[in-house]
GROMACS .gro file of C-alpha atoms in nm:
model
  414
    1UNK     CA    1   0.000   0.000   0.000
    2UNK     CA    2   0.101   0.328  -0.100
    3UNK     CA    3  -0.143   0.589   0.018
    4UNK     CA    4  -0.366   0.562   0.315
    5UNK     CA    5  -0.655   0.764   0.347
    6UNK     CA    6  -0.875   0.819   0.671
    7UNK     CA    7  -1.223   0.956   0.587
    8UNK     CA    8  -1.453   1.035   0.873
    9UNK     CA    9  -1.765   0.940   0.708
   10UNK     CA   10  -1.877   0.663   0.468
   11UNK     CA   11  -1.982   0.921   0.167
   12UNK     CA   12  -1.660   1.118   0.190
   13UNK     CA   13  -1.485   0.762   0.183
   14UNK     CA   14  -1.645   0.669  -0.132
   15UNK     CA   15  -1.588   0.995  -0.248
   16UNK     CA   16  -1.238   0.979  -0.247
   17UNK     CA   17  -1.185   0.657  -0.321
   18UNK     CA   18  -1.330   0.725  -0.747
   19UNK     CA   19  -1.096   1.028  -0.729
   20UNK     CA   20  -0.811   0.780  -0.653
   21UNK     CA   21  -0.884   0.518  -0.868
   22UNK     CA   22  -0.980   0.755  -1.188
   23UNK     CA   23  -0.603   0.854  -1.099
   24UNK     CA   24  -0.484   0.493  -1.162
   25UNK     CA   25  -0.496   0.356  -0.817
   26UNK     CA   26  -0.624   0.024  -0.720
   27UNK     CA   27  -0.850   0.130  -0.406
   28UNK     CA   28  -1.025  -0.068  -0.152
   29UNK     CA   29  -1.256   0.114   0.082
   30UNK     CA   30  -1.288  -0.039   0.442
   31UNK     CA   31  -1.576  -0.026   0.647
   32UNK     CA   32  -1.438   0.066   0.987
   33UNK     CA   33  -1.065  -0.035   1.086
   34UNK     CA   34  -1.031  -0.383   0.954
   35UNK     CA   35  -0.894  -0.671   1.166
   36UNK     CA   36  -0.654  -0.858   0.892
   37UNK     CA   37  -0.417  -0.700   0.650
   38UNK     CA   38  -0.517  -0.507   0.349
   39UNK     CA   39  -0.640  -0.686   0.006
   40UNK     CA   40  -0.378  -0.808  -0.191
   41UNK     CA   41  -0.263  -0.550  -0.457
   42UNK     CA   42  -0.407  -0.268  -0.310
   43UNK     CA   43  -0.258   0.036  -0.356
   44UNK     CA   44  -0.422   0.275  -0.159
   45UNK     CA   45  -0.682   0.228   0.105
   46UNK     CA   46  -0.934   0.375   0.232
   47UNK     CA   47  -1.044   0.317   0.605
   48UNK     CA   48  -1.440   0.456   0.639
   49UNK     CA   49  -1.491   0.587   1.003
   50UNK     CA   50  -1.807   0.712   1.158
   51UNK     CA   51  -1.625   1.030   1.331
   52UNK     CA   52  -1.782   1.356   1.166
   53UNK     CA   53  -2.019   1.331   1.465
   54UNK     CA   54  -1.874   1.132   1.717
   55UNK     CA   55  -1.748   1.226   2.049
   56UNK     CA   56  -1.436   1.404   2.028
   57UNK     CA   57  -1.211   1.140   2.220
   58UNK     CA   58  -1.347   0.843   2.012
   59UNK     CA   59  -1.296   1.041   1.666
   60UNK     CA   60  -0.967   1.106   1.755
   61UNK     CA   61  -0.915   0.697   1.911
   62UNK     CA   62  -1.026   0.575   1.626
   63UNK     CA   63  -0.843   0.780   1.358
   64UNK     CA   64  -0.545   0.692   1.536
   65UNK     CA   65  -0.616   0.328   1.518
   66UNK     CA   66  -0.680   0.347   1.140
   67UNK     CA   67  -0.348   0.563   1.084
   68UNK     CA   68  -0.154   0.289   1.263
   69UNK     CA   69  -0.334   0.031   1.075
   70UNK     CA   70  -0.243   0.207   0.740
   71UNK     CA   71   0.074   0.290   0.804
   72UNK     CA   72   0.143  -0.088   0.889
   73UNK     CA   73  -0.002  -0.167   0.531
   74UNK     CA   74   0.260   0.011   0.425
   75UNK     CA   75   0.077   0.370   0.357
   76UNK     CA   76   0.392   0.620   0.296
   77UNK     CA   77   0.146   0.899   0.372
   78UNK     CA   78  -0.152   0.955   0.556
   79UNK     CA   79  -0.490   1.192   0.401
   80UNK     CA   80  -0.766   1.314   0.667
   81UNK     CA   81  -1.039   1.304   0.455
   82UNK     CA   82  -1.314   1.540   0.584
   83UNK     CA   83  -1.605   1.688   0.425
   84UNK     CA   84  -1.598   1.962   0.126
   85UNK     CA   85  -1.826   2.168   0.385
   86UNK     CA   86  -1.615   2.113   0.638
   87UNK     CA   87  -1.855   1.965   0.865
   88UNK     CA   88  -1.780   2.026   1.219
   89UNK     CA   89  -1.863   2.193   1.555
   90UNK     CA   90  -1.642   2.491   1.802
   91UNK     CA   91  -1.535   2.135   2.000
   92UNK     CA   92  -1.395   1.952   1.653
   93UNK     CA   93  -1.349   1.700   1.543
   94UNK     CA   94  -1.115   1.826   1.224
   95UNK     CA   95  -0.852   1.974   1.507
   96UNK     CA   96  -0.837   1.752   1.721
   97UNK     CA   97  -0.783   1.484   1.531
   98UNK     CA   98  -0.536   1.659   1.288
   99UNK     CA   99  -0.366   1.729   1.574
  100UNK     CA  100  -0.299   1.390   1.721
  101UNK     CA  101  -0.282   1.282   1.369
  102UNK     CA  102   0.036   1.566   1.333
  103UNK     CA  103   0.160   1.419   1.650
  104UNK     CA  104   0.207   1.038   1.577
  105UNK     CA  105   0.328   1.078   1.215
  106UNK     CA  106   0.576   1.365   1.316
  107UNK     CA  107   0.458   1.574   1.072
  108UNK     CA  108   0.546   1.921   1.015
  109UNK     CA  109   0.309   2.193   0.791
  110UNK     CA  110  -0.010   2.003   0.693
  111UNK     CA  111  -0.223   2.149   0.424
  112UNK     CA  112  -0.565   2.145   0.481
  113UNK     CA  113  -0.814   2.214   0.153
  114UNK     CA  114  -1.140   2.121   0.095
  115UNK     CA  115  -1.229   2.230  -0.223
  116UNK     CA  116  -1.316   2.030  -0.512
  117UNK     CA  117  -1.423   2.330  -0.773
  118UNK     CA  118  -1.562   2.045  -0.985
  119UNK     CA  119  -1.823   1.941  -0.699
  120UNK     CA  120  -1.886   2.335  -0.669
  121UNK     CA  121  -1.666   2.339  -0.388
  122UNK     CA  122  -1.393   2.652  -0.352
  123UNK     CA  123  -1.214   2.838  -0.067
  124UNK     CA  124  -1.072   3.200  -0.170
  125UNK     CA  125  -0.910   3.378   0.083
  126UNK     CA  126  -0.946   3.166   0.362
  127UNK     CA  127  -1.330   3.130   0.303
  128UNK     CA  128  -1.515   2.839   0.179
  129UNK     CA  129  -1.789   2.854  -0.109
  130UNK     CA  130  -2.081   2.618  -0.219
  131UNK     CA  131  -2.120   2.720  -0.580
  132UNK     CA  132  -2.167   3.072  -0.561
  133UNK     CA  133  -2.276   3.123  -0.227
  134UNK     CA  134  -2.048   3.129   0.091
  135UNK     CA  135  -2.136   2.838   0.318
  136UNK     CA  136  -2.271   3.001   0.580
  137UNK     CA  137  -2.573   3.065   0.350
  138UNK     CA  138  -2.570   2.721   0.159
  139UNK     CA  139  -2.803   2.549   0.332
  140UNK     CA  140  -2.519   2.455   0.558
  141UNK     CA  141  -2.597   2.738   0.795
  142UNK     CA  142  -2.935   2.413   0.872
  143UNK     CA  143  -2.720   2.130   0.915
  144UNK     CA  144  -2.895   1.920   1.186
  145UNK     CA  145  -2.597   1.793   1.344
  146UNK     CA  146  -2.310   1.996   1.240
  147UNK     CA  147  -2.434   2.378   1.132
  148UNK     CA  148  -2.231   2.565   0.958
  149UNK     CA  149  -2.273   2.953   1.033
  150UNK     CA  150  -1.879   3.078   0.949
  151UNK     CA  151  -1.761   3.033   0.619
  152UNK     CA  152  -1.382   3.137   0.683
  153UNK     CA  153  -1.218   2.768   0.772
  154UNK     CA  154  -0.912   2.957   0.945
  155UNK     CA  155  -1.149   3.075   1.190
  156UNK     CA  156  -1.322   2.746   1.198
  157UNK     CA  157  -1.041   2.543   1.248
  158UNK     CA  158  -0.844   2.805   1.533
  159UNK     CA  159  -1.106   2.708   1.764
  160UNK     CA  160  -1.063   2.333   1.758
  161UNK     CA  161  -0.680   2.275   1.729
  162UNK     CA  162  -0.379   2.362   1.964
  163UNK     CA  163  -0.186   2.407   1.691
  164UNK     CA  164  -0.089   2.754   1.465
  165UNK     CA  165  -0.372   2.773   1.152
  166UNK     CA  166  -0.191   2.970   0.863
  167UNK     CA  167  -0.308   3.052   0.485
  168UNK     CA  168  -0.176   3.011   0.154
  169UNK     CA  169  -0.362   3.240  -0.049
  170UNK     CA  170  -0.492   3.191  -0.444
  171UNK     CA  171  -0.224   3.394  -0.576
  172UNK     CA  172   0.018   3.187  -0.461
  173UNK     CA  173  -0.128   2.869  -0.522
  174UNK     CA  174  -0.154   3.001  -0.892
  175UNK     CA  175   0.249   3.033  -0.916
  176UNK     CA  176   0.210   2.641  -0.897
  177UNK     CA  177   0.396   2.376  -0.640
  178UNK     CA  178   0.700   2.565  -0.619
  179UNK     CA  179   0.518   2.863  -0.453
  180UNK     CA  180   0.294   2.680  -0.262
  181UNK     CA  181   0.610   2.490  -0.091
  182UNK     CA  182   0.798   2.797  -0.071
  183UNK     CA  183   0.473   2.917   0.152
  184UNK     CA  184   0.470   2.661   0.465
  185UNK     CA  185   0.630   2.750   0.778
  186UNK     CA  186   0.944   2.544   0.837
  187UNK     CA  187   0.753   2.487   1.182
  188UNK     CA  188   0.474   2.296   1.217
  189UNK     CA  189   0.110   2.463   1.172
  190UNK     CA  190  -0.238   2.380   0.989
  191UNK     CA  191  -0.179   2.601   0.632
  192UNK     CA  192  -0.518   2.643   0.460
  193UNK     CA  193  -0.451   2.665   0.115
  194UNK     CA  194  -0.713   2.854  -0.146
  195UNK     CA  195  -0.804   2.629  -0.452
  196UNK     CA  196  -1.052   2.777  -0.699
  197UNK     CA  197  -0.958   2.563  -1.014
  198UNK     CA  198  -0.924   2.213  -1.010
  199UNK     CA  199  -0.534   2.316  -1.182
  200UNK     CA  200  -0.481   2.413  -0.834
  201UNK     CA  201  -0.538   2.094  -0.684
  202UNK     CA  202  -0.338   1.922  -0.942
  203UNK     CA  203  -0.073   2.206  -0.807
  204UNK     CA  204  -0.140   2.119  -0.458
  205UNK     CA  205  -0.107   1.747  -0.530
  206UNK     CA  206   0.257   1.810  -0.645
  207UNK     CA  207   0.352   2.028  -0.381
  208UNK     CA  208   0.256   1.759  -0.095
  209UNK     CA  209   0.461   1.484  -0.256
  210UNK     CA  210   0.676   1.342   0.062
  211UNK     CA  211   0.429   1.501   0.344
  212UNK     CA  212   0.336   1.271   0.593
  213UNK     CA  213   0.027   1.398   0.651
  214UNK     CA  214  -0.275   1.608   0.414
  215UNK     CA  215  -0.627   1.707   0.501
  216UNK     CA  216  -0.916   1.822   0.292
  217UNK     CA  217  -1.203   1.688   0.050
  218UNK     CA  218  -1.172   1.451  -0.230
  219UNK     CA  219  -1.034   1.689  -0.461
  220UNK     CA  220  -0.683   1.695  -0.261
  221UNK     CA  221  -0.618   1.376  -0.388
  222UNK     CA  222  -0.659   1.412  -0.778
  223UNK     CA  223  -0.289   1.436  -0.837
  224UNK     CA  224  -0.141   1.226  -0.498
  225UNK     CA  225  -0.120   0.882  -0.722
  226UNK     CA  226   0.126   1.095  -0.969
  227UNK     CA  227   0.348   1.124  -0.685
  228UNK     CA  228   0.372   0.724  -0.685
  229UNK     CA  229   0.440   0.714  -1.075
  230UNK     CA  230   0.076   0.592  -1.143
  231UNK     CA  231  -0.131   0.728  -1.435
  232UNK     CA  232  -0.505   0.735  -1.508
  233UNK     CA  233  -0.698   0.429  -1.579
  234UNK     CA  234  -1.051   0.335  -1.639
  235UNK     CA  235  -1.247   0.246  -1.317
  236UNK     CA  236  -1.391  -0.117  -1.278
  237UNK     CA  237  -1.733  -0.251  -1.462
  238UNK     CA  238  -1.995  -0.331  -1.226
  239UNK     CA  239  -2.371  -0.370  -1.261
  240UNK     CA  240  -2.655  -0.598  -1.120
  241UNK     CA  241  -3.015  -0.577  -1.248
  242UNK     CA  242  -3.179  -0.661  -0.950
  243UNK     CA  243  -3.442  -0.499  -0.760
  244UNK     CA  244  -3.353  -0.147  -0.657
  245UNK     CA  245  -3.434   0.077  -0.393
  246UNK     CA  246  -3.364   0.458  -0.281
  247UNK     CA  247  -3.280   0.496   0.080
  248UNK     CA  248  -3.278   0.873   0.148
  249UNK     CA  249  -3.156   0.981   0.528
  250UNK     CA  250  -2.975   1.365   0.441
  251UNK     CA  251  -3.198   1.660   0.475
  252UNK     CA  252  -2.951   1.859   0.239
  253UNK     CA  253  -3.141   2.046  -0.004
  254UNK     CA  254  -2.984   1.892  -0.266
  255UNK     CA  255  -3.126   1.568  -0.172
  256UNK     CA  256  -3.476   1.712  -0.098
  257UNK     CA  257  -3.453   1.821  -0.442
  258UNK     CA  258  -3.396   1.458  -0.515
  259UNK     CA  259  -3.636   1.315  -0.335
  260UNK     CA  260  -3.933   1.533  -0.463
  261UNK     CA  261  -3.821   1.458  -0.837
  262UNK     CA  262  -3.811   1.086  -0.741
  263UNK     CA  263  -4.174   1.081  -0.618
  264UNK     CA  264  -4.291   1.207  -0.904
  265UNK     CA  265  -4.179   0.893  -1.075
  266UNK     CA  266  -4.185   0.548  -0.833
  267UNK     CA  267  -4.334   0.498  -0.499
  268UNK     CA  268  -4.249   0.658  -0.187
  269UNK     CA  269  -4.304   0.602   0.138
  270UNK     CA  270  -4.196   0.915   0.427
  271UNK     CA  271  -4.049   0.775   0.780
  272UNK     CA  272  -4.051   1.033   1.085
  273UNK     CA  273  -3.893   0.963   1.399
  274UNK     CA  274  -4.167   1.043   1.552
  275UNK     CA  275  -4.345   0.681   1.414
  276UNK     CA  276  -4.040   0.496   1.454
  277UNK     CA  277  -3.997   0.602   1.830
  278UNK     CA  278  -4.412   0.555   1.895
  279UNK     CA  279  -4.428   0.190   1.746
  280UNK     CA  280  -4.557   0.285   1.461
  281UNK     CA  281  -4.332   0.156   1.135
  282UNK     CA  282  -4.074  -0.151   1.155
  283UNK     CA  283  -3.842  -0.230   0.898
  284UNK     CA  284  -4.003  -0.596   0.785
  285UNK     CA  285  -4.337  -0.461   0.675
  286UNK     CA  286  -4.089  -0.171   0.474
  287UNK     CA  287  -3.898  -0.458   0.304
  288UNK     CA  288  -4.194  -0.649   0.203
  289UNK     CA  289  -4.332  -0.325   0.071
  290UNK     CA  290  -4.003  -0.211  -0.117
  291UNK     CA  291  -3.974  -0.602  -0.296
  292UNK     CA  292  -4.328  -0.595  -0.408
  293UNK     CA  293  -4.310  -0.264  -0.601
  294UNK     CA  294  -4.278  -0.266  -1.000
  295UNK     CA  295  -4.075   0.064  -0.972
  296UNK     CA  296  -3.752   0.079  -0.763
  297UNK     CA  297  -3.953   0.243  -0.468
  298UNK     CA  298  -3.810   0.565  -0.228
  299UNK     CA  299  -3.790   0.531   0.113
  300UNK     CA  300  -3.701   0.855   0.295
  301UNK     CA  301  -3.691   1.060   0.608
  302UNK     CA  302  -3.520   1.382   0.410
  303UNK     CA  303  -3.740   1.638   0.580
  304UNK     CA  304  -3.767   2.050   0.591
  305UNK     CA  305  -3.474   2.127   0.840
  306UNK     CA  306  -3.785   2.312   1.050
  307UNK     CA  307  -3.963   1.985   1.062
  308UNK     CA  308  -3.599   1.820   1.164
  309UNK     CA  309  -3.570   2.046   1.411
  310UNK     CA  310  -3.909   2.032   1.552
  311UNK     CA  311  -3.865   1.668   1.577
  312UNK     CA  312  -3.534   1.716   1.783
  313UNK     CA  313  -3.714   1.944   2.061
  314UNK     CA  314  -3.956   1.678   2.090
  315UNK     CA  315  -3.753   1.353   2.154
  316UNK     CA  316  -3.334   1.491   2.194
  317UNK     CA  317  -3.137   1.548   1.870
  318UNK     CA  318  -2.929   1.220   1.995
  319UNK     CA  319  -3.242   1.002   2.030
  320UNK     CA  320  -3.421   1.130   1.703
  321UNK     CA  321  -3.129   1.061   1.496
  322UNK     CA  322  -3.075   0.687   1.643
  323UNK     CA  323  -3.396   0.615   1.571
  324UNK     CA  324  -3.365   0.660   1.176
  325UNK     CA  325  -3.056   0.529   1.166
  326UNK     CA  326  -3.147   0.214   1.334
  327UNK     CA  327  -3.426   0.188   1.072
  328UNK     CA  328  -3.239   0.203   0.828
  329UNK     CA  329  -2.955  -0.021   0.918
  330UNK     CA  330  -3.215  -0.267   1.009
  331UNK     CA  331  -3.378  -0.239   0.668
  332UNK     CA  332  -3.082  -0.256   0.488
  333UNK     CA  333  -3.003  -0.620   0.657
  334UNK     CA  334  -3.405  -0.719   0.589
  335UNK     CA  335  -3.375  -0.604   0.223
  336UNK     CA  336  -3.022  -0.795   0.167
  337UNK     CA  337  -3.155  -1.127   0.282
  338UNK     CA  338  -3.488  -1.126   0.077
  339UNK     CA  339  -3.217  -1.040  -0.222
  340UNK     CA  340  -3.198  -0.692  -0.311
  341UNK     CA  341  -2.960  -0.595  -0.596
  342UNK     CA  342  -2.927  -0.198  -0.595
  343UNK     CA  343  -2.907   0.031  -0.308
  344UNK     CA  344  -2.879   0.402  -0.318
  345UNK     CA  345  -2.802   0.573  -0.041
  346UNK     CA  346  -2.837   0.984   0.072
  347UNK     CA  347  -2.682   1.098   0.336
  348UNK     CA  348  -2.305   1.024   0.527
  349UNK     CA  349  -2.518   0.898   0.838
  350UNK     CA  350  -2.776   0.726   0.659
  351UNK     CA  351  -2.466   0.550   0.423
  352UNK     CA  352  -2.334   0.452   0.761
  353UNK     CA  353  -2.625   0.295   0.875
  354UNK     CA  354  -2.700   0.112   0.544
  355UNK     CA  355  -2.380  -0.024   0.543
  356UNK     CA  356  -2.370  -0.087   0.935
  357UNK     CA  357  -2.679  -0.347   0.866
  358UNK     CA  358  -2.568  -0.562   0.541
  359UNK     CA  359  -2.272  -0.641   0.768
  360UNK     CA  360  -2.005  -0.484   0.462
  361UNK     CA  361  -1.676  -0.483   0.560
  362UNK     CA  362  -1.455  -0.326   0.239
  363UNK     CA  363  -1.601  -0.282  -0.092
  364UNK     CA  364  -1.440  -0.233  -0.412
  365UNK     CA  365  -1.468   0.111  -0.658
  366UNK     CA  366  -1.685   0.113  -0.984
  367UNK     CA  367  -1.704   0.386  -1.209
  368UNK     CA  368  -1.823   0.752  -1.160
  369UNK     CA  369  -2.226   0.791  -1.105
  370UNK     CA  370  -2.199   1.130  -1.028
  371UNK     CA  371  -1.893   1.386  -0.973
  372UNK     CA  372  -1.758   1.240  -0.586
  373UNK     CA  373  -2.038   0.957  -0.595
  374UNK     CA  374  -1.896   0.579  -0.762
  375UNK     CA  375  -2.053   0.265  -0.750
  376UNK     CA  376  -1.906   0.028  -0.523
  377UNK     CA  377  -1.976  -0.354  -0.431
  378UNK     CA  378  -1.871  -0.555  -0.126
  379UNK     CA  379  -1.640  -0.833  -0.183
  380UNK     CA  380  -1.746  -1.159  -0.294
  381UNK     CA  381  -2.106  -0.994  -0.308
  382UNK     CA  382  -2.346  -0.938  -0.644
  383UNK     CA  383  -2.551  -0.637  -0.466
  384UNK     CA  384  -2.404  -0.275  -0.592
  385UNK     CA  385  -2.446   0.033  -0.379
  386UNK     CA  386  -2.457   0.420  -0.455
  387UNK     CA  387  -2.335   0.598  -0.150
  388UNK     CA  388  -2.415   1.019  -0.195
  389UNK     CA  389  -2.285   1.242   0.024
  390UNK     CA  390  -2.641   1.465   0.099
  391UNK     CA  391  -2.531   1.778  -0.109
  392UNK     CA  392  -2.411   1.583  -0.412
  393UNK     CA  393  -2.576   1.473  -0.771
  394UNK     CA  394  -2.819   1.632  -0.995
  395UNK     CA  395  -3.225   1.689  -0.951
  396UNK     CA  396  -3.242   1.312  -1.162
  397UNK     CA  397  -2.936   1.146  -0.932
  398UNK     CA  398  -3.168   0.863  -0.797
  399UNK     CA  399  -3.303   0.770  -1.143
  400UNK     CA  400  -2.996   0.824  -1.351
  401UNK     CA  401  -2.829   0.613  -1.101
  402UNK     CA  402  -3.033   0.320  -1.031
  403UNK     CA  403  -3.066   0.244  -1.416
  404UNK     CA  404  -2.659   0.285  -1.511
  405UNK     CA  405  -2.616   0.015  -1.158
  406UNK     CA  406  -2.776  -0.202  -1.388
  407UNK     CA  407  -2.487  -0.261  -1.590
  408UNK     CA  408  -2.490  -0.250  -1.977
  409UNK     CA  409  -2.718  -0.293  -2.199
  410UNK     CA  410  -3.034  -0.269  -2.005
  411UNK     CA  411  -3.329  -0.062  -2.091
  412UNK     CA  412  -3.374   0.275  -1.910
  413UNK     CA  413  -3.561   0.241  -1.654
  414UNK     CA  414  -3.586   0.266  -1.244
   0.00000   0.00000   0.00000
């Protein structure tokens, strides 16, 4: 293994995964920190944590476990793998864990980016934009778990680490690698670096050839297989023309966009805490509903972030968000055994959940669904799985996607 990457949710580590192997990489994604050694022939892995949200001291326990892990694999340098929103709270967990992450690899400057302009995702001057808008007032601003209300990630990221925060601004990063390594500190500090063109990545991916240590979105990692002398090749075929079904957790609006497109076309059916926590829904009467539908049915709790919040005030933000997790990780298990062939997912927690409850362990990268959104497949398993980070894909992602996880040569249709 060459490069190890630790993502802190299940999207973000699916995410980055297609941007490693459309680089030429041959990428395994692991569902937690695995117990054995890496697949054979794996040149960069990717360990899938569940630490966006966790408490601080487990994020940081486990991202430490999966460094060590990696780094036994052979990984000759380490990438935190956060969100291109930078999801996170005043207590962490992108500090903290950078900084015990900067601590057991010795390392000195780290660059931290999370901009994939691609994905719509830029930071200029310090500040981080969704499209056009700053993310403050992206929809972020409603996140129900992590809200982001401060768009400048230097300010962000000072109140979670111990460590100095610096910024390497767009000018430089223009001048290419040269500039942007002639602008770290020779000690050791947090440098966010401004990327507004996905040339600037590629620039960025040059300039941390040899660094221990990198931290940002998917995007940071478009030109990191280079360093290794590997070039671009196609992405695995995959495909199963099973029954389908949409599993849709994220309230993003993206994905609310989504799910009132999908309605339009194949059946739905809404889940609210509220039901779950009263008795009122349980996942083997869902399954039996979802395999006896002609259309590649939606199931969905993507609500208003009013109704979200409403929802929290009534039974704990902690308990409400168990509940539809649970759900889903137990219909995901109920839907696997009565032989379900595609699953996509919306939403980092509700990917976690789905995954949690078919038992996966590592899966292996298709090709591109979406820009930061492959399809992937467990090992030594038939059933394919889209995994969408809530703000990603188009108004027709859950169509478009269940038909092309068909494989070739099928007819279009959900």
């Amino acid at each position: 293994m060459k490069l190890g990457v630790i993502a802190d949710d299940f999207t973000g580590a699916s995410d980055i995964a297609l941007t490693i192997a459309e680089a030429g990489m041959s990428v395994t994604q692991y569902i937690g920190i695995p117990d054995n050694d890496a697949v054979s022939g794996t040149d960069a892995g990717v360990v899938a944590l569940k630490s966006r949200t966790a408490p601080v001291a487990e994020a940081v326990a486990d991202s430490l476990a999966a460094c060590d892990w990696l780094k036994a694999q052979g990984a000759e340098q380490i990438v935190l793998k956060i969100c291109s929103t930078f999801d996170s709270t005043a207590e962490g967990n992108i500090g903290p864990v950078l900084d015990a992450l900067v601590t057991q690899l010795g390392a000195g400057p780290v660059i931290v980016c999370p901009a994939f302009p691609e994905n719509g995702r830029s930071v200029y001057q310090g500040h981080l934009f969704v499209s056009d808008k700053l993310l403050s007032e992206s929809g972020m601003q409603d996140h129900p778990l992590t809200p982001m209300t401060d768009p400048d990630i230097r300010r962000v990221l000072a109140a979670q680490t111990k460590l100095p925060v610096g910024h390497i601004p767009a000018n430089k990063v223009a001048k290419g690698a040269e500039a942007i390594v002639a602008a770290m500190p020779d000690d050791t500090a947090l440098m966010v670096t401004d990327a507004i063109r996905d040339t600037d990545l590629l620039e960025i991916g040059k300039a941390a050839q040899g660094m221990p240590l990198l931290c940002g979105g998917s995007g940071i990692a478009l030109d990191l297989p280079a360093n290794f002398g590997v070039t671009a090749a196609p992405t695995k075929a995959l495909g199963n023309n099973g029954v389908g079904v949409v599993l849709s957790g994220s309230c993003s609006g993206a994905t609310r966009m989504q799910v009132a497109r999908y309605r339009q076309l194949a059946p739905s059916r809404e889940i609210s805490a509220g039901e779950l926590l009263e008795g009122g829904v349980n996942a083997e009467d869902v399954a039996v509903w979802v395999m006896n539908q002609a259309r590649a049915p939606l199931v969905f709790s993507s609500a208003d972030p009013n109704v979200v919040k409403d929802a929290q005030r009534q039974f704990g933000a902690s308990r409400a968000a168990e509940a539809i997790e649970g759900f889903f990780a137990e219909l995901a298990a109920v839907l696997s055994r009565q032989g379900i062939g595609r699953v996509v997912v919306a939403g980092g927690e509700t990917s976690g959940a789905v995954v949690k409850g078919l038992g996966v362990t590592a899966l292996e990268i298709g090709p591109r669904l979406a820009a930061g959104v492959p399809m992937v497949r467990p090992l030594n398993s038939d059933l394919v799985l889209a995994l969408k980070s809530g703000n990603f894909g188009g108004e027709t992602f859950f169509e478009d996607a269940l038909y092309f996880m068909k494989g070739t040569g099928m007819e279009k249709a959900v």
